[in-house]
Structure formats: C-alpha cells, structure tokens
C-alpha atoms as a PDB file:
ATOM      1  CA  MET A   1       0.000   0.000   0.000  1.00  0.00           C
ATOM      2  CA  ASP A   2       1.429   3.370  -0.923  1.00  0.00           C
ATOM      3  CA  ILE A   3       1.432   6.474   1.303  1.00  0.00           C
ATOM      4  CA  GLN A   4      -1.468   8.147  -0.522  1.00  0.00           C
ATOM      5  CA  GLN A   5      -3.792   5.161  -0.022  1.00  0.00           C
ATOM      6  CA  ASP A   6      -2.733   4.911   3.629  1.00  0.00           C
ATOM      7  CA  ASN A   7      -3.464   8.621   4.166  1.00  0.00           C
ATOM      8  CA  GLU A   8      -6.885   8.283   2.513  1.00  0.00           C
ATOM      9  CA  LYS A   9      -7.783   5.369   4.791  1.00  0.00           C
ATOM     10  CA  ARG A  10      -6.840   7.426   7.858  1.00  0.00           C
ATOM     11  CA  ASN A  11      -8.629  10.537   6.538  1.00  0.00           C
ATOM     12  CA  VAL A  12      -5.455  12.593   6.684  1.00  0.00           C
ATOM     13  CA  ARG A  13      -6.172  16.116   5.567  1.00  0.00           C
ATOM     14  CA  ASN A  14      -3.256  17.034   3.389  1.00  0.00           C
ATOM     15  CA  ARG A  15      -5.042  19.175   0.785  1.00  0.00           C
ATOM     16  CA  HIS A  16      -5.733  22.855   1.298  1.00  0.00           C
ATOM     17  CA  ILE A  17      -7.496  25.746  -0.358  1.00  0.00           C
ATOM     18  CA  ASP A  18      -6.241  29.316  -0.338  1.00  0.00           C
ATOM     19  CA  ILE A  19      -8.812  32.071  -0.617  1.00  0.00           C
ATOM     20  CA  ARG A  20      -8.418  35.808  -0.581  1.00  0.00           C
ATOM     21  CA  LEU A  21     -10.496  37.899   1.796  1.00  0.00           C
ATOM     22  CA  THR A  22     -10.725  41.539   2.684  1.00  0.00           C
ATOM     23  CA  GLU A  23      -9.633  42.473   6.181  1.00  0.00           C
ATOM     24  CA  LYS A  24     -13.299  42.882   7.129  1.00  0.00           C
ATOM     25  CA  GLU A  25     -14.230  39.442   5.751  1.00  0.00           C
ATOM     26  CA  TYR A  26     -11.284  37.807   7.481  1.00  0.00           C
ATOM     27  CA  LYS A  27     -12.153  39.378  10.842  1.00  0.00           C
ATOM     28  CA  MET A  28     -15.771  38.260  10.420  1.00  0.00           C
ATOM     29  CA  VAL A  29     -14.759  34.646   9.682  1.00  0.00           C
ATOM     30  CA  VAL A  30     -12.303  34.565  12.590  1.00  0.00           C
ATOM     31  CA  GLU A  31     -14.957  35.995  14.921  1.00  0.00           C
ATOM     32  CA  LYS A  32     -17.658  33.548  13.803  1.00  0.00           C
ATOM     33  CA  ALA A  33     -15.313  30.559  14.115  1.00  0.00           C
ATOM     34  CA  ALA A  34     -14.349  31.676  17.633  1.00  0.00           C
ATOM     35  CA  GLU A  35     -18.027  32.140  18.600  1.00  0.00           C
ATOM     36  CA  CYS A  36     -18.628  28.540  17.551  1.00  0.00           C
ATOM     37  CA  GLY A  37     -15.519  27.282  19.325  1.00  0.00           C
ATOM     38  CA  LEU A  38     -14.026  26.058  16.039  1.00  0.00           C
ATOM     39  CA  THR A  39     -10.724  26.536  14.284  1.00  0.00           C
ATOM     40  CA  LEU A  40     -10.827  28.365  10.967  1.00  0.00           C
ATOM     41  CA  SER A  41     -10.286  25.056   9.160  1.00  0.00           C
ATOM     42  CA  ASN A  42     -13.093  23.265  10.998  1.00  0.00           C
ATOM     43  CA  TYR A  43     -15.415  26.235  10.581  1.00  0.00           C
ATOM     44  CA  GLY A  44     -14.735  26.392   6.822  1.00  0.00           C
ATOM     45  CA  ARG A  45     -15.082  22.625   6.484  1.00  0.00           C
ATOM     46  CA  LYS A  46     -18.497  22.688   8.173  1.00  0.00           C
ATOM     47  CA  LEU A  47     -19.669  25.496   5.891  1.00  0.00           C
ATOM     48  CA  LEU A  48     -18.519  23.539   2.846  1.00  0.00           C
ATOM     49  CA  GLN A  49     -20.513  20.537   4.093  1.00  0.00           C
ATOM     50  CA  ASN A  50     -23.650  22.737   4.250  1.00  0.00           C
ATOM     51  CA  HIS A  51     -23.628  22.836   8.044  1.00  0.00           C
ATOM     52  CA  HIS A  52     -24.265  26.132   9.733  1.00  0.00           C
ATOM     53  CA  PRO A  53     -22.241  26.225  12.948  1.00  0.00           C
ATOM     54  CA  SER A  54     -23.866  28.123  15.786  1.00  0.00           C
ATOM     55  CA  LYS A  55     -22.546  30.113  18.691  1.00  0.00           C
ATOM     56  CA  ARG A  56     -21.514  28.164  21.728  1.00  0.00           C
ATOM     57  CA  LEU A  57     -23.700  28.510  24.772  1.00  0.00           C
ATOM     58  CA  SER A  58     -22.555  31.012  27.370  1.00  0.00           C
ATOM     59  CA  ASP A  59     -21.890  29.835  30.916  1.00  0.00           C
ATOM     60  CA  GLU A  60     -25.247  31.297  31.963  1.00  0.00           C
ATOM     61  CA  GLU A  61     -27.027  29.476  29.128  1.00  0.00           C
ATOM     62  CA  VAL A  62     -25.355  26.192  30.046  1.00  0.00           C
ATOM     63  CA  GLN A  63     -26.391  26.733  33.662  1.00  0.00           C
ATOM     64  CA  GLY A  64     -29.965  27.472  32.541  1.00  0.00           C
ATOM     65  CA  LEU A  65     -30.039  24.354  30.360  1.00  0.00           C
ATOM     66  CA  ASN A  66     -28.780  22.253  33.259  1.00  0.00           C
ATOM     67  CA  SER A  67     -31.454  23.700  35.553  1.00  0.00           C
ATOM     68  CA  LEU A  68     -34.102  22.997  32.944  1.00  0.00           C
ATOM     69  CA  SER A  69     -32.887  19.405  32.603  1.00  0.00           C
ATOM     70  CA  ASP A  70     -32.858  18.958  36.388  1.00  0.00           C
ATOM     71  CA  ALA A  71     -36.404  20.316  36.728  1.00  0.00           C
ATOM     72  CA  ARG A  72     -37.591  18.078  33.901  1.00  0.00           C
ATOM     73  CA  ALA A  73     -35.967  15.051  35.550  1.00  0.00           C
ATOM     74  CA  ASP A  74     -37.706  15.903  38.849  1.00  0.00           C
ATOM     75  CA  LEU A  75     -41.079  16.070  37.102  1.00  0.00           C
ATOM     76  CA  ILE A  76     -40.427  12.738  35.401  1.00  0.00           C
ATOM     77  CA  ARG A  77     -39.594  11.160  38.769  1.00  0.00           C
ATOM     78  CA  ILE A  78     -42.823  12.525  40.271  1.00  0.00           C
ATOM     79  CA  GLN A  79     -44.751  11.332  37.238  1.00  0.00           C
ATOM     80  CA  ASN A  80     -43.262   7.843  37.564  1.00  0.00           C
ATOM     81  CA  VAL A  81     -44.170   7.646  41.249  1.00  0.00           C
ATOM     82  CA  LEU A  82     -47.741   8.709  40.490  1.00  0.00           C
ATOM     83  CA  LYS A  83     -48.065   6.184  37.658  1.00  0.00           C
ATOM     84  CA  GLY A  84     -47.394   3.405  40.111  1.00  0.00           C
ATOM     85  CA  LYS A  85     -50.130   4.505  42.513  1.00  0.00           C
ATOM     86  CA  PRO A  86     -53.778   3.472  42.242  1.00  0.00           C
ATOM     87  CA  ASP A  87     -56.307   6.217  41.487  1.00  0.00           C
ATOM     88  CA  GLU A  88     -57.658   6.140  45.038  1.00  0.00           C
ATOM     89  CA  ILE A  89     -54.259   7.007  46.491  1.00  0.00           C
ATOM     90  CA  LYS A  90     -53.720   9.727  43.881  1.00  0.00           C
ATOM     91  CA  LYS A  91     -57.086  11.189  44.820  1.00  0.00           C
ATOM     92  CA  ARG A  92     -55.981  11.300  48.454  1.00  0.00           C
ATOM     93  CA  TYR A  93     -52.775  13.122  47.469  1.00  0.00           C
ATOM     94  CA  PHE A  94     -54.662  15.748  45.498  1.00  0.00           C
ATOM     95  CA  ARG A  95     -58.038  15.729  47.313  1.00  0.00           C
ATOM     96  CA  ASP A  96     -59.738  16.811  44.087  1.00  0.00           C
ATOM     97  CA  GLU A  97     -59.948  14.510  41.070  1.00  0.00           C
ATOM     98  CA  ASN A  98     -60.310  17.352  38.542  1.00  0.00           C
ATOM     99  CA  TYR A  99     -57.303  19.160  39.990  1.00  0.00           C
ATOM    100  CA  MET A 100     -55.303  15.913  39.943  1.00  0.00           C
ATOM    101  CA  ARG A 101     -56.069  15.257  36.259  1.00  0.00           C
ATOM    102  CA  ALA A 102     -55.294  18.877  35.301  1.00  0.00           C
ATOM    103  CA  TRP A 103     -52.024  18.745  37.251  1.00  0.00           C
ATOM    104  CA  ILE A 104     -50.957  15.481  35.614  1.00  0.00           C
ATOM    105  CA  GLU A 105     -51.799  16.817  32.137  1.00  0.00           C
ATOM    106  CA  ALA A 106     -49.882  20.045  32.831  1.00  0.00           C
ATOM    107  CA  VAL A 107     -46.855  18.090  34.033  1.00  0.00           C
ATOM    108  CA  ASN A 108     -46.946  15.919  30.913  1.00  0.00           C
ATOM    109  CA  ARG A 109     -47.043  19.016  28.684  1.00  0.00           C
ATOM    110  CA  LEU A 110     -44.154  20.587  30.614  1.00  0.00           C
ATOM    111  CA  ILE A 111     -42.041  17.447  30.312  1.00  0.00           C
ATOM    112  CA  VAL A 112     -42.607  17.291  26.553  1.00  0.00           C
ATOM    113  CA  ARG A 113     -42.001  21.016  26.008  1.00  0.00           C
ATOM    114  CA  TRP A 114     -38.888  21.141  28.172  1.00  0.00           C
ATOM    115  CA  GLY A 115     -37.547  18.139  26.293  1.00  0.00           C
ATOM    116  CA  GLN A 116     -38.135  19.943  22.994  1.00  0.00           C
ATOM    117  CA  ILE A 117     -36.358  23.052  24.270  1.00  0.00           C
ATOM    118  CA  ARG A 118     -33.413  20.986  25.530  1.00  0.00           C
ATOM    119  CA  ASP A 119     -33.163  19.138  22.215  1.00  0.00           C
ATOM    120  CA  SER A 120     -33.305  22.332  20.168  1.00  0.00           C
ATOM    121  CA  ILE A 121     -30.534  23.879  22.284  1.00  0.00           C
ATOM    122  CA  ASN A 122     -28.404  20.742  21.989  1.00  0.00           C
ATOM    123  CA  GLN A 123     -28.713  20.886  18.194  1.00  0.00           C
ATOM    124  CA  ILE A 124     -27.216  24.367  18.109  1.00  0.00           C
END
C-alpha cells in the first residue's frame, strides 16, 4: 500500500485551499469561528458541508439548560411515582380529582415542552 492510499484510509487532511479575503471578511470569519468554538479550518469545512455552525452557549445558558434538565428530571420522577399509585391514592394526594387530572396533564405538557427546548438547544 502506498502512502497516498494509507493517508486516505486514515482521513489525513493534506489538501488545502487558499482564498483571498478583505480584512473585514477575514475578521468576520475569525470571529464567527471563535463564537462557535471552532478553528478556521473546521469552521470552513463545516460550511462547505452545508452545516451552519452556531454560537456556543454562554456559561449562563449552560447553567440554565442544566437547571431545565434537572427540573424536567424531577417532574419525570414525580410522574413515575404517580403512575405506580392506584387512582384512590392519587385522589388522596390531590383531594380533588379534577385538579389531579389537570395537574398530571400540565406536568406531561411541561415534560414534553422542556424536552423539545433541551433538544433544540443541543442541536445548536
């Protein structure tokens, strides 16, 4: 096996493209790559593959996402405990059947929506 075939098997990146940019364009590309936490090469490669890299989450956004995930997990745990209880016991917990059903439906909607939000943020 020659060196070229070996490099292709290992996906060695040994080809490059030179492009000319204005100072403004160059600064913009450098800034966008940094916002995404990517090198210029990785940023350009993603653009060429029709991906649109997004900004990285700030520390506050990561903290918010973690809080959202924790709250969702708590609701799921409560939901799982309630699923295992007979209706009579659930009625005792809530004292009002209509309130209980509304609460359970609201929790289910929250779990689904928070999962969608988490997934959309993770795709960024």
